[in-house]
Short mmCIF file of C-alpha atoms in Angstrom, two decimals:
data_model
loop_
_atom_site.label_atom_id
_atom_site.label_comp_id
_atom_site.label_asym_id
_atom_site.label_seq_id
_atom_site.Cartn_x
_atom_site.Cartn_y
_atom_site.Cartn_z
CA MET A 1 64.19 138.09 10.44
CA GLU A 2 64.42 137.91 14.37
CA THR A 3 62.65 134.92 15.01
CA PHE A 4 64.59 133.14 12.32
CA LEU A 5 67.62 133.84 13.22
CA ALA A 6 67.50 133.24 16.80
CA TRP A 7 66.31 129.71 15.64
CA ALA A 8 69.15 129.43 13.44
CA SER A 9 71.37 130.23 15.88
CA THR A 10 69.71 128.22 18.68
CA LEU A 11 70.09 125.94 16.17
CA CYS A 12 74.48 126.11 15.42
CA ILE A 13 74.83 126.40 19.15
CA SER A 14 73.30 123.03 20.17
CA ILE A 15 74.93 121.21 17.42
CA GLY A 16 78.07 122.86 18.54
CA VAL A 17 77.65 121.53 22.39
CA PHE A 18 76.63 118.64 21.25
CA LEU A 19 79.96 118.33 18.90
CA GLY A 20 82.35 119.19 22.10
CA ILE A 21 80.51 116.77 24.75
CA THR A 22 81.38 114.30 21.32
CA GLY A 23 84.31 115.58 22.18
CA ALA A 24 84.42 116.00 25.40
CA VAL A 25 83.94 111.60 26.23
CA GLY A 26 86.26 111.08 23.46
CA ILE A 27 89.22 112.51 25.14
CA PHE A 28 88.88 110.81 28.10
CA ARG A 29 88.16 107.57 26.99
CA LEU A 30 89.72 106.64 24.05
CA PRO A 31 93.04 104.65 24.77
CA ASN A 32 95.58 106.13 22.44
CA PHE A 33 96.98 109.45 22.33
CA PHE A 34 96.33 109.81 18.56
CA THR A 35 92.72 108.65 18.73
CA ARG A 36 92.72 111.46 21.53
CA LEU A 37 93.62 113.91 19.02
CA HIS A 38 91.83 113.25 16.97
CA ALA A 39 88.66 113.49 19.61
CA ALA A 40 89.93 117.23 20.48
CA SER A 41 89.91 118.13 16.62
CA VAL A 42 86.55 117.78 16.76
CA THR A 43 85.97 119.93 19.24
CA ASP A 44 88.29 122.61 17.93
CA SER A 45 86.56 122.60 14.63
CA GLY A 46 82.96 121.32 14.67
CA CYS A 47 82.23 123.26 17.83
CA ALA A 48 84.30 126.11 18.09
CA PHE A 49 83.53 127.05 14.06
CA LEU A 50 79.43 125.90 15.20
CA LEU A 51 79.17 128.61 18.22
CA LEU A 52 81.61 131.38 16.84
CA PHE A 53 79.09 131.02 13.32
CA GLY A 54 75.71 130.99 15.63
CA LEU A 55 77.15 134.16 17.82
CA MET A 56 77.72 135.84 14.85
CA LEU A 57 74.28 135.62 13.46
CA GLN A 58 73.01 137.07 16.78
CA SER A 59 74.92 140.31 16.79
CA GLY A 60 74.23 141.10 13.07
CA PHE A 61 76.36 143.65 11.40
CA THR A 62 78.33 145.34 14.37
CA VAL A 63 81.78 145.21 14.92
CA PRO A 64 81.88 142.14 17.94
CA THR A 65 80.75 140.94 14.83
CA ILE A 66 84.02 141.25 12.62
CA LYS A 67 85.89 140.25 15.31
CA LEU A 68 84.16 136.54 16.32
CA CYS A 69 85.39 136.38 12.28
CA PHE A 70 88.20 136.76 13.36
CA ILE A 71 88.33 134.29 16.13
CA LEU A 72 87.11 131.76 13.84
CA VAL A 73 89.09 132.28 10.83
CA PHE A 74 92.35 132.28 13.63
CA PHE A 75 90.92 128.75 14.49
CA LEU A 76 90.78 127.59 11.65
CA ILE A 77 93.98 128.26 10.33
CA SER A 78 95.62 127.47 13.99
CA SER A 79 93.63 124.59 15.56
CA PRO A 80 94.90 122.29 12.09
CA THR A 81 97.86 123.63 12.41
CA ALA A 82 98.97 122.29 16.39
CA ALA A 83 97.02 119.62 16.06
CA HIS A 84 99.43 118.37 13.08
CA ALA A 85 102.55 119.90 14.59
CA LEU A 86 101.63 117.94 17.77
CA SER A 87 101.28 114.85 15.82
CA LYS A 88 103.97 115.39 14.18
CA THR A 89 106.50 115.38 17.35
CA ALA A 90 104.31 112.67 18.87
CA LEU A 91 105.13 110.12 16.14
CA ARG A 92 108.85 111.62 15.42
CA SER A 93 109.64 110.63 19.61
CA GLY A 94 108.00 107.01 19.25
CA ALA A 95 104.48 107.32 20.07
CA GLN A 96 102.60 104.27 17.75
CA PRO A 97 99.57 105.54 15.63
CA THR A 98 97.74 102.16 16.32
CA PRO A 99 96.47 100.79 19.75
CA SER A 100 98.38 98.31 21.10
CA PRO A 101 96.53 94.86 21.26
CA ARG A 102 95.25 94.73 24.77
CA GLU A 103 93.20 97.60 23.63
CA ASP A 104 91.21 95.37 20.61
CA ARG A 105 88.52 94.02 22.69
CA MET B 1 74.01 131.42 37.03
CA GLU B 2 77.18 133.67 37.65
CA LEU B 3 77.46 131.50 40.97
CA ILE B 4 77.37 128.23 39.43
CA ILE B 5 80.15 129.28 36.52
CA ASP B 6 82.05 130.69 39.52
CA ILE B 7 82.30 127.49 41.77
CA THR B 8 82.45 125.37 39.04
CA LEU B 9 85.74 127.63 37.99
CA LEU B 10 87.22 127.84 41.45
CA THR B 11 86.58 124.42 41.25
CA PHE B 12 88.67 123.17 38.71
CA LEU B 13 91.40 126.31 40.50
CA GLY B 14 92.01 124.24 43.40
CA LEU B 15 92.77 120.70 41.26
CA THR B 16 94.90 122.00 39.02
CA ALA B 17 96.43 123.39 41.48
CA LEU B 18 96.28 120.16 43.87
CA ALA B 19 97.75 118.45 40.69
CA ILE B 20 100.64 120.54 40.60
CA ASN B 21 101.36 120.43 44.01
CA ARG B 22 101.46 116.42 43.25
CA ILE B 23 103.16 115.72 40.17
CA ASP B 24 107.00 115.24 40.13
CA LYS B 25 107.44 115.69 36.37
CA LEU B 26 108.31 119.67 36.11
CA PHE B 27 106.76 119.63 32.40
CA CYS B 28 103.92 118.28 32.94
CA VAL B 29 103.33 120.91 36.03
CA ILE B 30 104.35 123.51 33.75
CA MET B 31 100.86 122.58 31.41
CA LEU B 32 99.14 122.76 33.93
CA SER B 33 100.44 126.13 35.50
CA GLY B 34 98.91 126.83 31.53
CA ILE B 35 95.83 126.02 33.07
CA TYR B 36 95.53 127.30 35.90
CA SER B 37 96.63 130.55 34.20
CA LEU B 38 93.55 130.16 32.35
CA LEU B 39 91.25 129.59 34.66
CA CYS B 40 93.08 132.76 36.50
CA ALA B 41 92.38 135.01 33.90
CA SER B 42 88.17 133.32 33.41
CA LEU B 43 87.29 134.25 36.82
CA PHE B 44 88.97 137.93 36.38
CA VAL B 45 86.66 137.96 33.42
CA THR B 46 83.42 136.78 35.48
CA MET B 47 84.71 139.88 38.03
CA ASP B 48 84.18 142.10 35.18
CA ALA B 49 87.84 143.03 35.76
CA VAL B 50 88.01 142.66 31.60
CA ASP B 51 91.99 144.59 31.95
CA VAL B 52 93.53 141.93 34.59
CA ALA B 53 92.62 139.09 33.26
CA PHE B 54 94.14 140.34 29.56
CA THR B 55 97.31 140.61 31.50
CA GLU B 56 97.19 137.82 32.89
CA ALA B 57 96.27 135.43 29.48
CA ALA B 58 99.33 137.39 28.22
CA VAL B 59 101.86 136.94 30.65
CA GLY B 60 101.04 133.87 31.91
CA THR B 61 99.91 131.95 29.20
CA GLY B 62 102.36 132.90 26.75
CA ILE B 63 105.53 134.46 27.99
CA ALA B 64 105.69 132.15 31.77
CA THR B 65 105.12 128.99 29.88
CA VAL B 66 107.43 129.72 27.57
CA LEU B 67 110.29 131.49 29.88
CA LEU B 68 109.53 127.81 31.87
CA LEU B 69 110.27 125.29 29.14
CA SER B 70 113.48 127.42 28.36
CA THR B 71 114.28 127.16 32.21
CA ILE B 72 113.74 123.10 32.34
CA GLY B 73 115.67 122.37 28.90
CA ALA B 74 118.58 123.54 30.47
CA THR B 75 118.03 122.44 34.09
CA GLU B 76 116.10 118.86 34.67
CA THR B 77 113.06 118.08 34.40
CA GLU B 78 112.46 116.13 37.15
CA GLN B 79 111.29 117.76 40.85
CA ARG B 80 113.82 116.21 43.16
CA SER B 81 112.26 114.86 46.46
CA ALA B 82 112.82 116.29 49.58
CA PRO B 83 114.90 114.49 51.93
CA ARG B 84 113.11 114.19 54.51
CA ARG B 85 108.77 114.78 55.70
CA PRO B 86 109.13 118.61 56.73
CA LEU B 87 106.67 118.30 59.05
CA PHE B 88 107.10 121.37 61.89
CA ALA B 89 106.94 123.80 58.47
CA LEU B 90 103.73 122.37 57.95
CA LEU B 91 102.78 122.92 60.77
CA VAL B 92 103.37 126.58 60.57
CA VAL B 93 102.60 127.53 57.99
CA CYS B 94 98.95 126.00 58.46
CA ALA B 95 98.78 128.46 62.00
CA THR B 96 99.63 131.22 59.69
CA GLY B 97 97.04 130.37 57.60
CA ALA B 98 94.58 130.10 60.61
CA ILE B 99 95.48 133.21 61.52
CA LEU B 100 95.02 135.15 58.34
CA VAL B 101 91.70 133.08 57.92
CA TYR B 102 90.61 134.39 60.64
CA GLY B 103 92.09 138.21 60.25
CA THR B 104 89.49 138.23 57.49
CA MET B 105 86.87 136.85 58.82
CA ASP B 106 86.82 141.51 60.14
CA MET B 107 87.10 142.33 56.64
CA PRO B 108 83.78 143.81 54.98
CA ALA B 109 81.77 141.48 52.41
CA PHE B 110 83.29 141.10 48.52
CA GLY B 111 81.41 143.54 46.95
CA ASP B 112 79.57 145.56 49.64
CA PRO B 113 79.26 149.05 48.44
CA ASN B 114 79.33 150.75 51.64
CA ALA B 115 82.91 149.07 52.61
CA PRO B 116 85.81 152.06 53.13
CA ILE B 117 87.30 151.13 49.63
CA HIS B 118 84.77 151.97 48.20
CA GLN B 119 84.08 155.61 50.14
CA HIS B 120 87.22 158.06 49.39
CA VAL B 121 88.85 158.09 45.87
CA ALA B 122 86.69 155.34 43.96
CA PRO B 123 83.52 157.32 43.67
CA ARG B 124 85.95 160.73 42.22
CA TYR B 125 87.44 158.65 39.58
CA VAL B 126 84.12 156.76 38.22
CA GLN B 127 82.19 160.02 39.39
CA GLN B 128 84.79 162.95 37.54
CA SER B 129 86.86 160.92 35.00
CA GLN B 130 85.41 161.80 31.87
CA GLN B 131 85.35 165.27 32.00
CA GLU B 132 88.93 165.45 34.13
CA VAL B 133 90.70 162.12 32.08
CA GLY B 134 88.24 161.78 29.45
CA SER B 135 88.80 158.34 28.53
CA ASP B 136 86.25 155.92 28.34
CA ASN B 137 88.16 153.46 29.81
CA ILE B 138 88.35 154.46 34.06
CA VAL B 139 91.25 151.48 34.27
CA THR B 140 93.57 153.48 31.51
CA SER B 141 92.63 156.34 33.66
CA ILE B 142 93.49 155.30 36.71
CA LEU B 143 96.57 153.44 35.73
CA SER B 144 97.95 156.67 33.72
CA SER B 145 96.34 159.20 35.02
CA TYR B 146 95.77 159.54 38.46
CA ARG B 147 98.26 156.79 39.66
CA GLY B 148 101.42 157.34 37.36
CA PHE B 149 103.56 157.92 39.97
CA ASP B 150 102.69 153.63 40.92
CA THR B 151 103.00 152.51 37.04
CA LEU B 152 106.05 154.29 36.51
CA GLY B 153 107.29 152.70 39.58
CA GLU B 154 105.84 149.04 37.64
CA THR B 155 107.82 150.27 34.81
CA VAL B 156 110.72 151.06 36.10
CA VAL B 157 110.55 147.09 38.62
CA ILE B 158 110.24 145.84 34.89
CA PHE B 159 113.36 147.65 33.07
CA THR B 160 115.59 146.30 36.20
CA ALA B 161 114.29 142.99 35.88
CA GLY B 162 115.00 142.67 32.71
CA LEU B 163 118.87 144.39 33.72
CA SER B 164 119.50 141.99 36.20
CA VAL B 165 118.71 138.82 33.47
CA VAL B 166 120.66 140.32 31.09
CA GLY B 167 123.72 140.96 34.17
CA LEU B 168 122.92 137.59 35.92
CA ILE B 169 123.01 135.65 32.50
CA GLY B 170 124.54 137.57 29.57
CA PHE B 171 123.71 136.09 26.49
CA ARG B 172 126.22 133.51 24.28
CA GLY B 173 124.90 133.49 20.95
CA MET B 174 126.21 137.48 20.10
CA GLN B 175 130.01 136.53 18.58
CA LYS B 176 130.85 135.43 15.39
CA PHE B 177 127.30 134.72 13.30
CA GLY B 178 129.06 134.26 10.66
CA ASP B 179 130.64 130.56 10.74
CA ARG B 180 128.21 129.21 13.70
CA GLN B 181 125.04 130.03 11.96
CA ARG B 182 125.04 126.68 10.27
CA ALA B 183 126.38 124.45 13.70
CA ALA B 184 124.03 126.42 15.99
CA GLY B 185 120.90 127.78 14.60
CA ILE B 186 118.45 124.97 12.19
CA THR B 187 119.85 124.00 9.37
CA ARG B 188 117.70 124.18 6.27
CA ASP B 189 116.97 119.97 6.58
CA GLU B 190 115.15 121.26 10.23
CA MET B 191 113.16 124.05 8.27
CA GLU B 192 111.49 121.94 5.37
CA GLN B 193 110.53 119.27 8.25
CA HIS B 194 108.53 122.58 9.45
CA LEU B 195 106.90 123.52 6.18
CA VAL B 196 103.18 123.28 7.23
CA LEU B 197 104.36 125.27 10.50
CA ARG B 198 106.89 127.47 9.19
CA ILE B 199 104.35 129.23 6.60
CA VAL B 200 101.61 129.35 8.93
CA ILE B 201 103.53 131.34 11.07
CA LYS B 202 104.96 133.47 8.35
CA MET B 203 101.60 134.41 7.88
CA PHE B 204 100.92 134.83 11.75
CA ILE B 205 103.47 137.18 13.05
CA PRO B 206 102.37 140.67 10.94
CA LEU B 207 98.89 140.42 11.84
CA ILE B 208 100.08 139.75 15.56
CA LEU B 209 102.18 142.62 15.68
CA LEU B 210 99.08 144.44 13.62
CA PHE B 211 97.07 143.26 17.00
CA ALA B 212 99.69 144.34 19.11
CA LEU B 213 99.58 148.07 17.90
CA TYR B 214 95.71 147.89 18.19
CA VAL B 215 95.40 146.84 21.28
CA GLN B 216 98.25 149.22 22.44
CA PHE B 217 96.09 152.86 20.85
CA HIS B 218 92.79 151.01 21.78
CA GLY B 219 93.66 150.95 25.39
CA ASP B 220 91.43 154.77 25.73
CA PHE B 221 88.02 152.60 24.60
CA GLY B 222 88.74 149.15 25.52
CA PRO B 223 90.41 146.93 27.26
CA GLY B 224 93.96 147.37 26.67
CA GLY B 225 97.01 149.36 27.39
CA GLY B 226 100.83 149.70 27.28
CA PHE B 227 101.88 146.02 29.22
CA GLN B 228 99.59 144.14 26.85
CA ALA B 229 100.46 145.25 23.93
CA GLY B 230 103.78 145.27 25.10
CA VAL B 231 103.39 141.43 25.43
CA ILE B 232 101.49 140.57 22.02
CA PHE B 233 104.12 142.36 20.28
CA ALA B 234 107.28 140.54 22.06
CA SER B 235 104.85 136.72 21.50
CA GLY B 236 105.43 138.04 17.67
CA PHE B 237 109.63 138.39 18.05
CA ILE B 238 109.04 135.08 19.98
CA PHE B 239 107.33 133.16 17.43
CA TYR B 240 109.22 134.18 15.15
CA THR B 241 112.47 132.53 16.90
CA LEU B 242 110.49 128.67 17.93
CA MET B 243 110.34 128.96 14.44
CA PHE B 244 113.67 130.59 12.27
CA GLY B 245 115.82 130.30 15.57
CA LEU B 246 117.62 132.50 17.92
CA ASP B 247 120.60 133.33 15.42
CA ALA B 248 118.37 134.84 13.06
CA ALA B 249 116.18 135.72 15.50
CA MET B 250 119.38 138.14 17.14
CA ARG B 251 119.63 139.03 13.65
CA VAL B 252 116.34 140.97 13.35
CA VAL B 253 117.03 142.87 16.85
CA SER B 254 119.55 142.18 18.71
CA PRO B 255 120.14 142.69 22.28
CA ARG B 256 121.95 145.75 22.24
CA THR B 257 118.99 146.82 20.15
CA LEU B 258 116.34 145.39 22.33
CA SER B 259 118.90 147.05 26.12
CA TYR B 260 118.52 150.27 24.52
CA ILE B 261 114.70 150.41 23.38
CA ALA B 262 114.23 149.43 26.97
CA ALA B 263 115.81 152.06 28.52
CA LEU B 264 114.29 153.94 25.97
CA GLY B 265 110.65 153.32 27.28
CA VAL B 266 111.94 154.03 30.46
CA LEU B 267 113.13 157.28 29.69
CA LEU B 268 109.90 158.16 27.80
CA TYR B 269 108.42 157.80 30.69
CA GLY B 270 110.42 159.65 33.22
CA GLY B 271 110.28 162.68 30.20
CA VAL B 272 106.80 163.27 30.19
CA GLY B 273 107.23 164.00 33.92
CA ILE B 274 110.14 166.22 33.26
CA ALA B 275 108.88 168.08 30.50
CA THR B 276 105.67 168.79 33.00
CA MET B 277 107.71 170.56 35.69
CA LEU B 278 109.76 172.81 32.71
CA MET B 279 106.05 173.69 31.24
CA GLY B 280 104.95 174.72 35.16
CA GLY B 281 103.00 171.88 36.10
CA ASN B 282 103.63 169.20 39.16
CA TYR B 283 105.29 165.92 37.95
CA LEU B 284 103.43 163.99 35.30
CA ASP B 285 101.01 166.74 35.74
CA TYR B 286 99.24 165.83 32.19
CA ASP B 287 97.30 168.92 31.86
CA VAL B 288 99.33 171.54 31.17
CA LEU B 289 101.01 169.80 27.98
CA ARG B 290 98.39 171.27 25.70
CA HIS B 291 96.19 174.22 25.63
CA ASP B 292 93.15 172.29 27.45
CA PRO B 293 93.88 170.50 29.52
CA LEU B 294 91.37 166.86 28.10
CA HIS B 295 94.09 167.31 24.90
CA GLY B 296 97.13 167.15 27.49
CA GLN B 297 95.66 164.57 29.38
CA HIS B 298 95.12 162.56 26.26
CA LEU B 299 98.42 163.71 24.96
CA GLY B 300 100.03 162.06 28.35
CA ILE B 301 98.57 159.08 28.39
CA PHE B 302 99.55 158.64 24.88
CA LEU B 303 102.80 158.87 25.39
CA ILE B 304 103.53 157.05 29.11
CA GLU B 305 101.64 154.01 27.74
CA LEU B 306 103.76 153.87 24.42
CA GLY B 307 106.78 154.58 27.22
CA VAL B 308 105.28 151.42 28.43
CA GLY B 309 105.14 149.11 25.79
CA THR B 310 108.56 149.48 24.33
CA THR B 311 110.06 148.91 27.79
CA VAL B 312 107.61 145.84 28.31
CA PHE B 313 108.25 144.64 24.58
CA SER B 314 112.53 145.17 24.68
CA VAL B 315 112.41 143.46 28.53
CA MET B 316 110.57 140.24 27.43
CA VAL B 317 112.07 139.71 24.96
CA LEU B 318 115.23 140.46 26.23
CA ILE B 319 114.57 137.59 28.84
CA PHE B 320 113.65 135.12 26.28
CA PHE B 321 117.17 135.46 24.53
CA ALA B 322 118.99 135.36 27.43
CA PHE B 323 117.24 131.84 28.71
CA SER B 324 117.00 130.56 24.86
CA SER B 325 120.75 130.97 25.24
CA ARG B 326 121.91 128.50 27.95
CA LYS B 327 124.28 125.45 26.58
CA GLY B 328 121.08 122.85 27.62
CA LEU B 329 119.62 124.75 24.62
CA ARG B 330 121.91 124.81 21.92
CA GLN B 331 121.64 121.65 19.10
CA MET C 1 60.52 139.60 20.91
CA ASN C 2 61.48 139.80 24.66
CA GLY C 3 60.95 136.29 24.17
CA MET C 4 63.93 135.86 21.36
CA LEU C 5 65.72 137.39 24.12
CA GLU C 6 65.01 135.31 26.79
CA LEU C 7 65.33 132.23 24.68
CA MET C 8 68.55 133.48 23.39
CA HIS C 9 69.67 134.31 27.38
CA SER C 10 69.28 130.24 28.15
CA VAL C 11 70.54 129.25 25.04
CA TYR C 12 73.97 131.29 26.43
CA ALA C 13 73.68 129.70 29.54
CA GLY C 14 73.12 126.13 28.54
CA ALA C 15 75.92 126.50 26.48
CA SER C 16 78.27 128.11 28.50
CA LEU C 17 77.67 124.76 31.24
CA ALA C 18 78.01 122.37 28.56
CA LEU C 19 81.48 123.88 28.16
CA LEU C 20 82.20 123.63 31.44
CA ALA C 21 81.66 119.90 31.71
CA VAL C 22 83.64 120.01 28.75
CA MET C 23 86.27 121.83 30.39
CA GLY C 24 86.24 119.59 33.10
CA SER C 25 86.35 116.46 31.02
CA THR C 26 90.03 118.02 28.97
CA LEU C 27 91.14 119.26 32.79
CA VAL C 28 91.35 115.50 34.29
CA ARG C 29 92.61 114.49 31.06
CA ALA C 30 95.14 116.94 32.05
CA ILE C 31 96.18 115.65 34.94
CA LEU C 32 95.78 111.98 34.27
CA GLY C 33 97.15 111.46 30.66
CA PRO C 34 99.67 108.76 31.05
CA SER C 35 102.37 110.73 28.38
CA ALA C 36 103.11 114.23 28.08
CA PHE C 37 101.86 114.67 24.55
CA ASP C 38 98.44 114.24 26.67
CA ARG C 39 98.92 116.93 28.08
CA VAL C 40 100.04 119.40 25.94
CA LEU C 41 97.04 118.39 23.76
CA ALA C 42 94.42 119.10 27.05
CA ALA C 43 96.28 122.19 27.67
CA ASN C 44 95.61 122.93 24.08
CA MET C 45 92.05 122.40 23.80
CA PHE C 46 91.75 123.54 27.60
CA GLY C 47 92.68 127.28 25.74
CA THR C 48 90.07 126.93 22.98
CA LYS C 49 87.25 126.01 24.59
CA THR C 50 88.01 129.33 27.32
CA VAL C 51 88.05 131.58 24.14
CA LEU C 52 84.03 129.94 23.55
CA LEU C 53 83.37 130.19 27.31
CA LEU C 54 84.69 133.92 26.94
CA SER C 55 82.65 135.00 23.54
CA LEU C 56 79.73 132.94 25.48
CA LEU C 57 80.42 135.22 28.63
CA GLY C 58 80.12 138.25 26.94
CA PHE C 59 77.01 137.66 25.41
CA LEU C 60 75.28 136.63 27.83
CA SER C 61 76.44 140.10 30.40
CA GLY C 62 76.47 141.89 27.10
CA ARG C 63 79.58 143.87 27.07
CA PRO C 64 81.23 142.84 23.70
CA ASP C 65 84.91 143.81 25.31
CA PHE C 66 85.57 140.19 26.14
CA LEU C 67 86.42 139.78 22.09
CA ASP C 68 89.56 141.33 22.94
CA ILE C 69 90.51 138.62 25.22
CA ALA C 70 89.39 135.66 23.78
CA LEU C 71 91.80 137.20 19.96
CA VAL C 72 94.89 136.86 23.01
CA TYR C 73 93.43 133.89 24.69
CA ALA C 74 93.76 132.80 21.11
CA LEU C 75 96.88 133.56 20.69
CA VAL C 76 98.93 133.00 23.66
CA ASN C 77 97.15 129.59 23.50
CA PHE C 78 98.93 128.76 19.55
CA LEU C 79 102.02 130.17 20.90
CA SER C 80 102.52 127.82 24.07
CA THR C 81 101.75 124.97 22.26
CA ILE C 82 104.24 125.83 19.55
CA ALA C 83 106.31 126.72 22.34
CA VAL C 84 105.89 123.43 24.11
CA LEU C 85 106.64 121.31 20.74
CA ARG C 86 109.63 123.31 19.91
CA PHE C 87 110.73 122.19 23.43
CA PHE C 88 110.36 118.77 23.08
CA GLU C 89 112.08 119.14 19.16
CA GLY C 90 115.30 121.11 20.93
CA ARG C 91 115.91 118.68 23.42
CA THR C 92 119.31 116.36 23.71
CA GLN C 93 118.88 114.07 25.65
CA PRO C 94 116.41 111.56 24.88
CA LEU C 95 113.16 111.94 27.00
CA ALA C 96 112.27 109.93 30.52
CA PRO C 97 110.62 106.19 29.40
CA ASP C 98 107.76 107.13 31.46
CA THR C 99 107.08 110.01 29.06
CA ILE C 100 105.41 107.76 26.49
CA PRO C 101 103.66 104.77 27.92
CA ALA C 102 104.89 101.03 26.80
CA SER C 103 101.40 100.46 24.62
CA ASP C 104 102.04 103.62 22.81
CA ARG C 105 105.56 103.39 22.19
CA SER C 106 106.42 102.25 18.63
CA ALA C 107 108.93 98.80 18.37
CA HIS C 108 110.31 100.96 15.24
CA ILE C 109 111.77 103.84 16.34
CA SER C 110 113.94 104.70 18.85
CA PRO C 111 112.93 107.50 21.52
CA THR C 112 116.56 109.00 21.04
CA GLU C 113 115.77 109.48 16.83
CA GLU C 114 115.83 113.08 16.08
#
């Protein structure tokens, strides 16, 4: 059981880290604000969820698990809301969702 | 491993500080200073100073960012460039910095157990705080009991800051609510445009206030205490103000009520000291509060943390209301 | 059993380093980002990565107290993002022309539209 939990949380954390690095490369290289927003939300949802879930598997049925669960639920609700609010404000302030022609190579 | 994390975080800190210095647009500077505060808090965590990290995060990233945004909303958003290059000032600063660095070479190494700071009162706090004060968190026992005077001073300083802001800036939104709420508040249309945000925040605010109460009363056992709890409680109110408008928030709790609450917090703290004197001990000597010194310490710490929390909460919200009611932000 | 602890310890350490790299990339975007919204996005993402880093550091050093701080960080990060967006909404002056780069600006929505 211990071994299974250890390997399961290793898998979760590894995939989470991979998604995080993907998002980091994306936010660095993508051309437009809205595309970068998508890259950032990949990290906020995928990476955060898998990392926290992997940590929850490791800590058993104790109080830290409940706190991790709170953090997870908070992220699940607040990250999409922040992304929504950010994109709405950007759109209404004049940023354009489609990349300009010079980036289409 | 910790070394790599420390070096990386310090490098980020240096880069952020450099960027803050070079960038002219004040809005970006505020964003970067929020990041700076998060980095500082992470460094405090790696140094095992958990309470300090708590306070740094809550104040530096939350409240300070909000207040700075209110400020540049009322003033300009670009930094004015200096009229000439101040080379002489640069020389003076570099010379002073060099002298300070030379002075620190005489200090003991970081974390050296034989340093004088670790020899006198610190061993007594660490070894005897459990018997004398009875709380698991040594930081709380030092702040509230061993160094209670200092914390009283800090609370009075915060109260004075609130007093100064109210005296200097004042409030413009306290007059007639009736006919102004259409003109200056948030209209029905705007509220419907932010439906998602409104519902999510409405759901979160009670939980935030509950979490603040948890931090307040959990200060004996884990990181937390009055100051952090007051800041988080104020954050809940700031959330409400951001979403529903300043007039609605001032109807929930008016600045007059907040002023009374702030004064009440300081009065509670000082009053505990007077009560201990009336019961025969010294000022802020909690041992005499109950039949048993340990219970007396618990009661004393509970009461003064309550005082600190209420003062901090009301002063933070007061300052935010004062900054937000400036003319630049009223629509 | 001990091998499992060693494994988890190295997993936490590796994940912490990877998260530090992610935070570095975010910081670069916060410093460079041509528009104001890029910086707001980078600051928000930096906050959430800090929360994850702190949780990992807590497990790495064996102190579950850090999770309280992680929760507070998540909260204040959300608060500062929402405050920034309300700041944008509440401005009566138009945004400075270089806040949004020309490549991002839309043709038929003017910046002063509210």
